[in-house]
XYZ file of C-alpha atoms in Angstrom:
702
model
C 36.028 51.354 89.446
C 33.839 52.578 92.337
C 32.725 49.973 94.844
C 29.092 49.261 95.658
C 29.614 50.815 99.114
C 30.928 54.042 97.584
C 28.046 54.231 95.109
C 25.455 53.624 97.836
C 27.064 56.323 99.980
C 26.863 58.801 97.100
C 23.208 57.941 96.475
C 22.386 58.300 100.175
C 24.051 61.717 100.182
C 21.818 62.796 97.307
C 18.738 61.509 99.100
C 19.694 63.431 102.234
C 20.128 66.727 100.394
C 17.487 69.365 100.910
C 14.936 69.521 98.077
C 15.446 72.119 95.396
C 12.861 74.813 94.956
C 11.183 75.529 91.630
C 12.729 78.254 89.495
C 12.078 81.809 90.745
C 9.614 82.584 87.955
C 7.590 79.466 88.819
C 7.474 80.438 92.501
C 5.943 83.787 91.574
C 3.485 82.111 89.164
C 2.281 79.673 91.785
C 1.760 82.388 94.396
C -0.155 84.568 91.950
C -2.249 81.589 90.819
C -3.219 81.032 94.457
C -4.180 84.707 94.795
C -1.717 85.323 97.639
C 0.207 88.591 97.936
C 3.910 88.718 98.743
C 3.099 90.489 101.994
C 0.648 87.769 103.093
C 3.149 85.050 102.203
C 5.834 86.866 104.174
C 3.535 86.989 107.206
C 2.796 83.266 106.947
C 6.495 82.370 106.751
C 7.478 84.871 109.462
C 9.799 86.831 107.160
C 9.845 90.138 105.274
C 8.187 91.079 102.004
C 11.618 91.947 100.620
C 12.824 88.407 101.343
C 9.901 86.978 99.384
C 10.710 89.325 96.525
C 14.297 88.110 96.600
C 13.207 84.455 96.482
C 10.970 85.152 93.491
C 13.589 87.022 91.473
C 16.421 84.620 92.230
C 18.502 86.952 94.358
C 18.492 84.772 97.468
C 17.174 81.484 98.862
C 15.432 80.723 102.178
C 17.152 78.753 104.922
C 15.776 75.847 106.957
C 13.288 75.544 108.586
C 11.688 78.264 106.450
C 12.911 76.417 103.344
C 10.955 73.275 104.231
C 7.742 75.204 104.866
C 8.141 77.150 101.631
C 8.847 73.913 99.722
C 5.721 72.279 101.140
C 3.600 75.277 100.201
C 4.929 75.389 96.638
C 4.345 71.638 96.207
C 0.750 72.075 97.300
C 0.207 74.968 94.927
C 1.871 73.050 92.091
C -0.650 70.235 92.518
C -3.570 72.692 92.474
C -2.313 75.038 89.772
C -0.163 73.165 87.226
C 1.687 75.244 84.668
C -0.326 76.018 81.503
C 0.370 73.380 78.867
C 1.841 70.926 81.351
C 0.975 67.314 80.589
C -1.502 65.599 82.977
C 0.040 63.062 85.310
C -1.547 60.129 83.480
C -0.041 61.146 80.164
C 3.486 60.835 81.464
C 3.243 57.097 81.405
C 2.656 54.251 83.731
C 6.270 54.295 84.778
C 5.917 57.753 86.344
C 2.708 57.804 88.381
C 4.099 60.317 90.911
C 5.125 62.950 88.376
C 2.398 65.402 89.426
C 3.675 65.555 92.984
C 7.368 65.720 92.156
C 9.033 69.015 93.181
C 8.819 71.511 90.341
C 12.539 72.241 90.469
C 13.339 68.616 89.798
C 11.077 68.665 86.798
C 12.821 71.721 85.429
C 16.235 70.177 85.775
C 15.061 67.186 83.771
C 12.877 69.086 81.327
C 15.180 68.169 78.441
C 14.350 64.468 78.994
C 11.401 63.498 76.737
C 9.789 61.275 79.383
C 9.334 64.141 81.912
C 8.277 67.434 80.264
C 6.165 68.472 83.260
C 7.011 72.213 83.311
C 8.406 72.711 79.841
C 6.035 75.631 79.317
C 7.265 77.529 82.354
C 9.314 80.702 81.757
C 13.035 79.863 81.490
C 14.918 80.734 84.634
C 18.004 79.795 86.577
C 17.446 76.703 88.713
C 17.444 77.565 92.386
C 20.867 76.779 93.763
C 20.590 75.694 97.343
C 23.697 75.401 99.523
C 24.341 72.273 101.537
C 23.041 72.102 105.079
C 26.500 72.583 106.561
C 27.338 75.546 104.352
C 26.362 79.203 104.571
C 27.561 80.034 101.089
C 25.312 82.650 99.500
C 23.038 81.864 96.593
C 24.478 82.617 93.204
C 23.330 85.874 91.751
C 20.709 86.078 89.071
C 21.995 86.229 85.501
C 25.525 86.242 86.830
C 28.207 87.581 84.550
C 31.612 85.906 84.429
C 33.597 87.260 87.356
C 36.706 89.237 86.517
C 38.414 87.582 89.466
C 37.109 84.187 90.648
C 38.272 84.944 94.174
C 35.644 87.674 94.469
C 32.549 86.344 92.686
C 30.153 88.649 94.515
C 31.867 91.981 93.984
C 33.695 94.396 96.255
C 31.058 95.157 98.888
C 27.647 94.547 100.373
C 25.091 96.581 102.309
C 23.792 94.574 105.265
C 20.249 95.154 106.491
C 18.663 94.035 109.729
C 16.978 90.962 108.219
C 20.320 89.412 107.259
C 20.078 90.360 103.576
C 23.408 91.636 102.282
C 22.846 93.616 99.093
C 25.718 93.516 96.646
C 26.482 94.788 93.170
C 24.469 93.840 90.084
C 21.388 93.093 92.191
C 22.886 90.184 94.122
C 21.545 89.527 97.624
C 23.480 87.319 100.020
C 22.119 85.697 103.159
C 24.289 86.721 106.101
C 23.636 84.744 109.325
C 25.927 86.864 111.529
C 24.509 88.258 114.760
C 27.739 89.776 116.116
C 30.475 91.879 114.595
C 32.994 89.068 115.020
C 30.705 86.628 113.193
C 30.213 89.229 110.465
C 33.949 89.640 109.966
C 34.513 85.900 109.774
C 31.565 85.376 107.409
C 32.840 88.161 105.168
C 36.325 86.703 104.886
C 35.368 83.023 104.644
C 32.029 82.826 102.896
C 30.867 86.065 101.314
C 33.010 86.022 98.183
C 33.529 89.790 98.538
C 36.620 91.784 97.662
C 38.306 93.402 94.700
C 41.551 92.684 92.859
C 44.505 95.026 93.087
C 44.716 98.006 90.737
C 48.430 97.585 90.122
C 50.463 94.419 89.675
C 52.575 95.366 92.697
C 49.650 96.441 94.843
C 47.259 94.727 97.235
C 43.726 93.489 96.820
C 41.008 95.749 98.202
C 39.543 94.554 101.466
C 35.831 93.685 101.408
C 33.508 96.455 102.549
C 30.362 95.817 104.582
C 28.015 98.785 104.955
C 25.617 98.588 107.897
C 22.137 100.044 107.906
C 20.664 101.265 111.178
C 18.801 97.983 111.667
C 21.918 95.927 110.988
C 23.983 98.004 113.404
C 21.479 97.507 116.204
C 21.221 93.779 115.469
C 25.017 93.483 115.838
C 24.961 95.248 119.212
C 26.027 98.677 117.972
C 24.202 101.899 118.815
C 22.067 103.250 116.005
C 23.944 106.536 116.386
C 27.040 107.545 118.291
C 25.759 108.611 121.680
C 27.146 110.789 124.392
C 29.468 113.774 124.174
C 32.668 111.737 124.160
C 31.576 109.374 121.387
C 30.275 112.203 119.204
C 33.426 114.241 119.746
C 35.855 111.402 119.068
C 33.650 109.774 116.390
C 34.265 106.311 117.817
C 33.032 103.848 120.431
C 34.701 103.819 123.797
C 37.266 101.075 124.337
C 35.059 99.516 127.033
C 32.053 99.174 124.725
C 30.866 95.537 124.600
C 31.350 95.270 120.831
C 34.908 96.571 121.029
C 35.612 94.065 123.801
C 34.169 91.246 121.668
C 36.451 92.181 118.785
C 39.540 92.285 120.981
C 38.632 89.050 122.779
C 38.377 87.249 119.433
C 41.973 88.320 118.651
C 40.955 90.900 116.062
C 42.405 94.393 115.972
C 41.163 97.879 115.212
C 43.242 100.576 113.536
C 44.141 103.792 115.341
C 40.843 105.273 114.202
C 39.087 102.812 116.533
C 35.507 101.676 116.037
C 34.093 104.694 114.238
C 31.998 105.342 111.119
C 34.701 103.607 109.064
C 35.998 100.775 111.234
C 38.760 98.572 109.858
C 39.030 95.203 111.625
C 42.030 93.031 110.890
C 44.528 90.394 111.878
C 48.084 90.080 110.744
C 48.197 88.769 107.176
C 48.996 85.100 106.726
C 51.259 84.762 103.738
C 49.549 86.484 100.833
C 46.102 86.278 102.392
C 44.962 89.535 103.969
C 42.624 89.294 106.943
C 40.902 92.643 106.976
C 37.301 93.818 106.688
C 36.192 97.428 106.291
C 32.922 98.425 107.935
C 30.920 101.578 107.227
C 27.953 102.553 109.391
C 25.416 104.694 107.581
C 23.759 106.248 110.619
C 27.135 107.284 111.995
C 27.541 109.610 108.998
C 29.997 107.361 107.194
C 28.729 108.799 103.902
C 29.105 112.559 104.129
C 26.133 114.335 102.576
C 28.332 116.723 100.587
C 30.259 113.898 98.955
C 27.427 111.337 98.784
C 24.220 113.384 98.438
C 21.116 111.531 99.707
C 22.859 108.131 99.583
C 22.495 107.415 103.310
C 18.713 107.700 102.925
C 18.481 105.302 99.966
C 17.275 101.721 100.146
C 20.065 99.181 100.818
C 20.035 97.881 97.246
C 20.438 101.421 95.909
C 23.254 102.175 98.351
C 24.984 99.031 97.089
C 24.517 100.178 93.514
C 26.038 103.600 94.191
C 28.996 102.319 96.191
C 29.495 99.374 93.842
C 29.726 101.626 90.799
C 32.166 103.881 92.652
C 34.230 100.844 93.623
C 34.249 99.616 90.036
C 35.297 102.942 88.559
C 37.410 104.421 91.353
C 38.231 102.221 94.355
C 36.387 100.366 97.098
C 35.611 103.131 99.613
C 37.864 103.023 102.659
C 36.710 106.146 104.436
C 35.643 109.592 103.356
C 35.926 110.545 99.690
C 39.140 112.381 100.604
C 40.610 109.256 102.216
C 39.628 107.174 99.197
C 41.247 109.727 96.896
C 44.499 109.516 98.797
C 44.452 105.723 99.034
C 43.778 105.529 95.304
C 47.135 107.221 94.715
C 48.921 104.504 96.675
C 46.864 101.699 95.122
C 47.883 102.855 91.649
C 51.493 103.608 92.613
C 52.392 100.975 95.246
C 55.496 101.883 97.244
C 57.224 98.515 96.809
C 57.695 95.733 94.313
C 59.405 92.359 94.456
C 63.133 92.530 93.748
C 65.749 89.809 93.913
C 68.358 90.062 96.601
C 71.693 89.561 94.772
C 73.289 88.113 97.896
C 70.705 85.451 98.673
C 68.737 85.161 95.465
C 65.526 85.602 97.455
C 62.728 87.891 96.355
C 62.260 90.748 98.826
C 60.276 94.015 98.876
C 62.134 96.811 97.130
C 61.404 100.385 96.093
C 58.948 100.754 93.246
C 60.271 103.463 90.872
C 57.831 106.305 90.367
C 56.212 105.836 93.770
C 56.598 107.857 96.963
C 58.223 104.936 98.769
C 57.469 103.582 102.220
C 58.984 106.277 104.431
C 57.526 109.730 105.148
C 59.529 112.684 103.898
C 59.830 116.061 105.594
C 59.082 119.020 103.340
C 61.268 122.048 102.835
C 60.496 124.746 105.434
C 58.622 127.043 102.994
C 56.494 124.067 101.861
C 55.480 123.104 105.397
C 52.715 124.505 107.575
C 53.582 126.884 110.448
C 52.987 124.188 113.111
C 55.191 121.586 111.408
C 58.251 120.408 113.401
C 60.528 121.397 110.503
C 59.408 124.991 110.995
C 59.127 125.089 114.776
C 62.402 123.252 115.489
C 64.418 125.323 113.032
C 62.887 128.675 113.930
C 62.125 129.257 110.238
C 60.950 132.801 109.457
C 61.554 132.847 105.718
C 57.919 132.683 104.620
C 55.763 129.976 103.076
C 54.298 128.922 99.782
C 50.873 130.428 99.229
C 49.711 128.339 96.309
C 45.959 128.311 96.756
C 42.965 128.544 94.440
C 41.593 131.915 93.394
C 39.274 133.956 95.606
C 39.140 137.226 93.697
C 36.593 139.941 92.973
C 37.268 142.772 90.562
C 37.319 146.296 91.972
C 33.888 147.751 91.252
C 35.489 151.023 90.151
C 37.010 149.157 87.199
C 33.600 148.199 85.791
C 32.782 150.086 82.598
C 29.408 151.611 81.752
C 29.112 149.152 78.894
C 29.615 146.207 81.260
C 27.085 147.533 83.748
C 24.432 147.836 81.043
C 24.732 144.156 80.115
C 21.701 142.327 81.506
C 23.255 139.122 82.851
C 26.084 137.724 84.929
C 26.865 134.153 83.840
C 28.994 131.754 85.874
C 31.169 129.081 84.271
C 32.558 126.182 86.263
C 35.560 124.166 85.125
C 35.036 120.422 85.412
C 37.339 118.943 88.072
C 39.969 121.646 87.533
C 42.417 120.031 89.968
C 42.142 116.748 88.092
C 42.881 118.486 84.782
C 45.925 120.096 86.407
C 47.199 116.706 87.587
C 47.528 115.446 84.006
C 51.164 114.912 83.018
C 52.249 116.886 86.072
C 55.893 116.273 86.950
C 56.469 116.377 90.717
C 59.383 115.700 92.998
C 59.881 112.168 94.271
C 62.991 112.720 96.388
C 63.796 114.952 99.347
C 64.347 118.666 98.663
C 67.846 120.087 98.297
C 68.583 123.710 99.189
C 70.197 126.006 96.602
C 71.227 129.664 96.675
C 70.670 131.833 93.578
C 69.773 128.888 91.328
C 69.099 129.452 87.632
C 65.405 128.890 87.049
C 64.509 125.721 85.186
C 60.788 125.140 84.455
C 61.394 121.384 84.267
C 62.572 121.076 87.874
C 59.786 120.775 90.469
C 60.318 122.653 93.681
C 59.880 125.928 95.525
C 61.568 129.155 94.425
C 62.085 132.411 96.306
C 61.687 135.069 93.630
C 60.446 138.640 93.266
C 57.522 138.857 90.823
C 56.291 142.278 91.902
C 57.548 143.766 88.617
C 55.212 141.623 86.529
C 52.339 143.794 85.324
C 48.960 142.434 84.308
C 45.740 144.154 83.319
C 44.055 145.362 86.553
C 40.769 143.930 85.257
C 42.338 140.492 85.668
C 43.593 138.881 88.865
C 47.320 138.491 89.319
C 48.328 134.941 88.367
C 50.725 134.771 91.308
C 48.465 135.203 94.340
C 45.189 133.558 95.431
C 43.496 136.903 96.111
C 44.631 138.264 92.758
C 46.619 141.103 94.321
C 49.943 142.092 92.793
C 52.964 140.731 94.723
C 54.798 143.320 96.823
C 58.221 141.689 97.021
C 60.068 138.353 97.073
C 57.936 135.349 97.911
C 57.975 131.573 97.575
C 56.343 130.100 94.487
C 55.952 126.679 92.978
C 57.651 125.926 89.659
C 54.524 126.375 87.510
C 53.865 129.840 88.880
C 57.398 131.041 88.130
C 57.327 129.401 84.699
C 54.162 131.346 83.884
C 55.964 134.613 84.647
C 58.531 133.562 82.051
C 55.720 132.665 79.641
C 54.414 136.227 80.033
C 57.820 137.487 78.913
C 59.320 138.572 82.217
C 62.746 137.767 83.576
C 62.915 135.775 86.810
C 65.937 135.539 89.076
C 65.400 133.232 92.071
C 67.180 134.070 95.305
C 66.802 130.607 96.794
C 65.303 127.284 95.863
C 64.320 123.973 97.421
C 64.461 121.609 94.485
C 64.108 117.884 93.932
C 66.477 115.862 91.791
C 64.287 112.764 91.319
C 61.077 113.533 89.492
C 58.151 111.783 87.860
C 54.498 112.087 86.840
C 53.315 110.444 90.056
C 49.663 111.415 89.626
C 49.266 110.194 86.040
C 47.466 106.885 86.779
C 45.359 108.666 89.407
C 44.356 111.267 86.837
C 43.633 108.707 84.145
C 41.413 106.543 86.350
C 39.431 109.426 87.802
C 39.041 111.101 84.418
C 37.618 107.902 82.947
C 35.301 107.533 85.954
C 34.078 111.118 85.630
C 33.497 110.971 81.864
C 31.848 107.539 81.977
C 29.511 108.532 84.792
C 28.483 111.713 83.008
C 27.823 109.609 79.901
C 25.547 107.345 81.969
C 23.619 110.510 82.831
C 23.218 111.437 79.179
C 26.111 113.900 78.919
C 28.505 112.712 76.225
C 31.351 114.148 74.178
C 29.345 113.959 70.946
C 26.795 116.586 72.014
C 26.794 120.063 70.537
C 27.333 122.908 72.989
C 23.611 123.674 73.105
C 22.803 119.996 73.635
C 25.496 119.782 76.305
C 23.991 122.673 78.283
C 20.533 121.093 78.061
C 21.857 117.689 79.139
C 23.710 119.195 82.111
C 20.569 120.996 83.240
C 18.686 117.726 83.641
C 21.462 115.199 84.306
C 20.848 114.923 88.066
C 17.239 113.934 87.450
C 18.131 111.169 84.982
C 19.393 108.802 87.670
C 19.857 110.075 91.250
C 22.077 107.094 92.080
C 24.519 107.818 89.268
C 24.360 111.534 90.100
C 25.538 110.593 93.600
C 28.424 108.609 92.088
C 29.394 111.683 90.080
C 29.365 113.864 93.202
C 31.551 111.338 95.014
C 34.063 111.284 92.159
C 34.366 115.073 92.262
C 34.780 114.981 96.046
C 37.466 112.318 95.642
C 39.481 114.635 93.412
C 39.346 117.676 95.670
C 39.590 115.702 98.886
C 42.509 113.608 97.685
C 44.506 116.696 96.764
C 43.601 118.312 100.081
C 44.785 115.261 102.036
C 48.294 115.785 100.673
C 48.576 118.557 103.259
C 46.315 117.404 106.076
C 46.589 119.661 109.110
C 46.579 118.518 112.769
C 43.240 118.148 114.526
C 42.173 118.242 118.132
C 42.342 120.814 120.893
C 45.219 119.006 122.607
C 47.606 119.464 119.714
C 50.672 121.626 120.384
C 52.761 123.317 117.719
C 55.894 121.392 116.857
C 54.411 117.981 117.631
C 54.139 115.426 114.881
C 50.560 114.523 114.030
C 49.451 111.181 112.541
C 49.251 112.362 108.930
C 52.988 113.083 108.943
C 53.667 109.351 109.162
C 52.330 108.856 105.639
C 54.604 109.006 102.587
C 51.632 110.729 100.944
C 51.853 113.775 103.214
C 53.297 115.898 100.431
C 52.326 119.582 100.543
C 54.678 120.269 97.640
C 52.601 118.018 95.344
C 49.413 119.731 96.469
C 51.019 123.111 95.750
C 52.035 121.945 92.279
C 48.485 120.877 91.407
C 46.881 124.091 92.658
C 49.560 126.278 91.058
C 49.009 124.648 87.681
C 45.218 124.901 88.038
C 45.416 128.611 88.859
C 47.798 129.253 85.976
C 45.480 127.348 83.631
C 42.604 129.560 84.775
C 44.562 132.785 84.275
C 45.725 131.719 80.824
C 42.098 131.237 79.769
C 41.117 134.583 81.306
C 43.808 136.343 79.262
C 42.828 134.571 76.065
C 39.159 135.383 76.628
C 39.990 139.061 77.053
C 41.994 139.000 73.822
C 39.336 137.176 71.799
C 36.157 138.758 73.193
C 37.138 141.909 75.081
C 35.333 140.522 78.130
C 36.841 140.562 81.604
C 35.651 138.522 84.588
C 33.711 139.968 87.476
C 34.949 137.374 89.962
C 36.750 134.059 90.269
C 36.330 131.488 93.029
C 38.532 128.401 92.655
C 37.257 126.832 89.427
C 34.246 129.148 88.900
C 34.411 132.403 86.918
C 31.621 134.949 86.427
C 31.353 137.062 83.264
C 29.043 139.900 82.255
C 26.956 138.689 79.331
C 24.437 140.041 76.793
C 22.413 136.820 77.192
C 21.569 134.245 79.825
C 23.714 131.501 78.284
C 27.447 130.905 77.851
C 26.695 130.626 74.147
C 26.090 134.391 74.164
C 29.675 135.329 75.020
C 32.034 132.381 74.461
C 34.247 132.770 71.368
C 33.390 130.674 68.300
C 35.014 130.569 64.882
C 33.063 131.196 61.686
C 32.756 127.434 61.317
C 30.892 127.274 64.616
C 33.733 125.533 66.439
C 35.022 126.941 69.751
C 38.080 129.141 69.500
C 41.120 127.428 71.038
C 42.652 128.914 74.170
C 39.486 130.224 75.809
C 36.787 128.553 77.858
C 35.107 125.676 76.052
C 31.992 123.760 76.992
C 32.191 120.006 77.386
C 32.100 117.017 79.770
C 35.820 116.334 80.191
C 38.067 117.660 82.987
C 39.219 121.216 82.323
C 36.286 122.088 80.071
C 33.453 124.289 81.311
C 29.800 123.967 82.201
C 27.192 126.479 83.266
C 27.358 127.216 86.985
C 24.512 129.729 87.232
C 22.908 132.870 85.847
C 21.842 136.051 87.656
C 21.219 139.646 86.683
C 24.153 141.992 86.324
C 22.534 144.255 88.908
C 22.569 141.371 91.400
C 26.279 140.736 90.787
C 27.297 144.398 91.100
C 25.322 144.731 94.329
C 27.241 141.791 95.834
C 30.563 143.182 94.656
C 29.822 146.534 96.295
C 29.115 144.729 99.559
C 32.436 142.904 99.379
C 31.009 139.504 98.496
C 32.110 137.173 95.730
C 29.357 136.611 93.121
C 31.015 133.348 92.076
C 30.162 131.861 95.473
C 26.450 132.560 95.185
C 25.643 132.567 91.483
C 24.580 128.935 91.406
C 21.836 129.253 93.980
C 20.924 132.889 93.562
C 20.462 133.095 97.304
C 19.236 136.450 98.528
C 20.451 135.679 102.044
C 24.221 135.661 101.978
C 26.256 133.291 104.090
C 28.246 134.855 106.859
C 31.975 134.575 107.112
C 32.758 134.536 103.437
């Protein structure tokens, strides 16, 4: 049983606690009853209007000494403007003469006690949760949902503004007291409750992300923008910058990227606990406009909503959309797992089957880039894979009079074509082995030297074997899917050489599945669902960006993640000082795999050609131009519905282009006149590049 001394100590601790504020709804009621605006109250308390808004909607709580002043003001208002229906002080009973001056929050907490119903009529709200004086724990979020992982109750990230408000997901606002980058890092790891659980049982938790507005950056001692030629060129602060020195002095480290738009600050992990915080600085162009349209100009809460939804559906951003796409592959297919050492019985890191492992792997010479050490050191002159997306325009002389009399040129765009190609794609997981005159096997991923110049296709269609659609002129290197398509067309193939991989797997499957779900779910949030008819789908796509600009930005980022992630598999060297034959940083990654990139693009191009052939068979229509995942057709009407093939039942014919919101299906890219398209073709331009905007002024250097 507790002693009297222990009980008195507990009571004294309660008496010493800071008073609780009334519920958020009551705070707003009292201010409005007094006829005071939020702006005037903010001026009186020397804070911002946004902070007052946060106090009144339960997103954050004031700190001392502002708390004490706010409490005194609310108590005064409560005495002047009691809640409607509240019992007068005298009616409470002689045993409670001070009820009318008791803090409103206390009355709420005891409202279920019959003797003290002082504010029973007030709107129900969460009691204000005030941290202890010695703690900087953030206020709990309003209407909090049960956290998926109790270690990260406040979500994966926050957007920090100059007033110390850190805006998180689901409307939460945390109070961040940090005034230096080092303090920010330590607050994030110790007190913020930010982070995200791993995406795979063998993976690692996502590090918390703090996004800095311009005001927050300046408050922490950072320049609002990268200044000077050297900083702008290198996209990082100089090593002698005061903030960089502070970080180093506090025994924190920066990655090789340094302190740039995406700065990662870390210490060596202690046991299972990672000590790493990712920073993103908005005014340093951390969020590229092409991948994150208009997001950098949004209010902090909206930025948090966009990035939070992306983090929930894809991954916590760790850099550009391309970087996030590549890191998502590793997060879903971690290179190691725990295995038991038979000699010692200890659990140690071991290879995770189906992953790319921990060590980088050199490609076969034809899979490499010309500057790669494998090519330069060996003196390789045997040619390279040229598996790229289509950039093809039909010869104008092959246009028929009937086609030229059609009034419209209609562009179709395939939804995330590279993502559709990644589905169930078997790629090589081991190093390439060299073979001479191998028998072709469509189930073995690799690169094949084969002559496909004898394969004839209709000249009104691009060749399926080359990016520019020209017919091959002799032996060349092709990825497995390209050669398999030649077999599908009924032609014999006899490889001269091959670089093939014995260990294989569908490495990209979880990557595809997660990004497909993210893409479809985000489109659904914008009103574009699978249940729509084709006409309804076209109408929904026309207005989807206006439904919710924030979710439209998430959709753009998802698409950029797909293309950028695939592109990163063959990242080229950068910088004027690079010399051919030197190894560049990207080569140190196990995910530098140009053969996997080639497999995705090869399959995507083959998928496109297969649809082009089927369309010609079913409709007699041939494309005017193809650019990557966009194809332009002559059309009797200004809608895809005027030329796409449908069965008598009204259902789309299988094998051709179909409208819909899932990867691989099509949407309207743009409509122009046929005269406009022919004019561009005669000038040597690709109508597919310009059909969306209908720009009369053509870009140079196409």
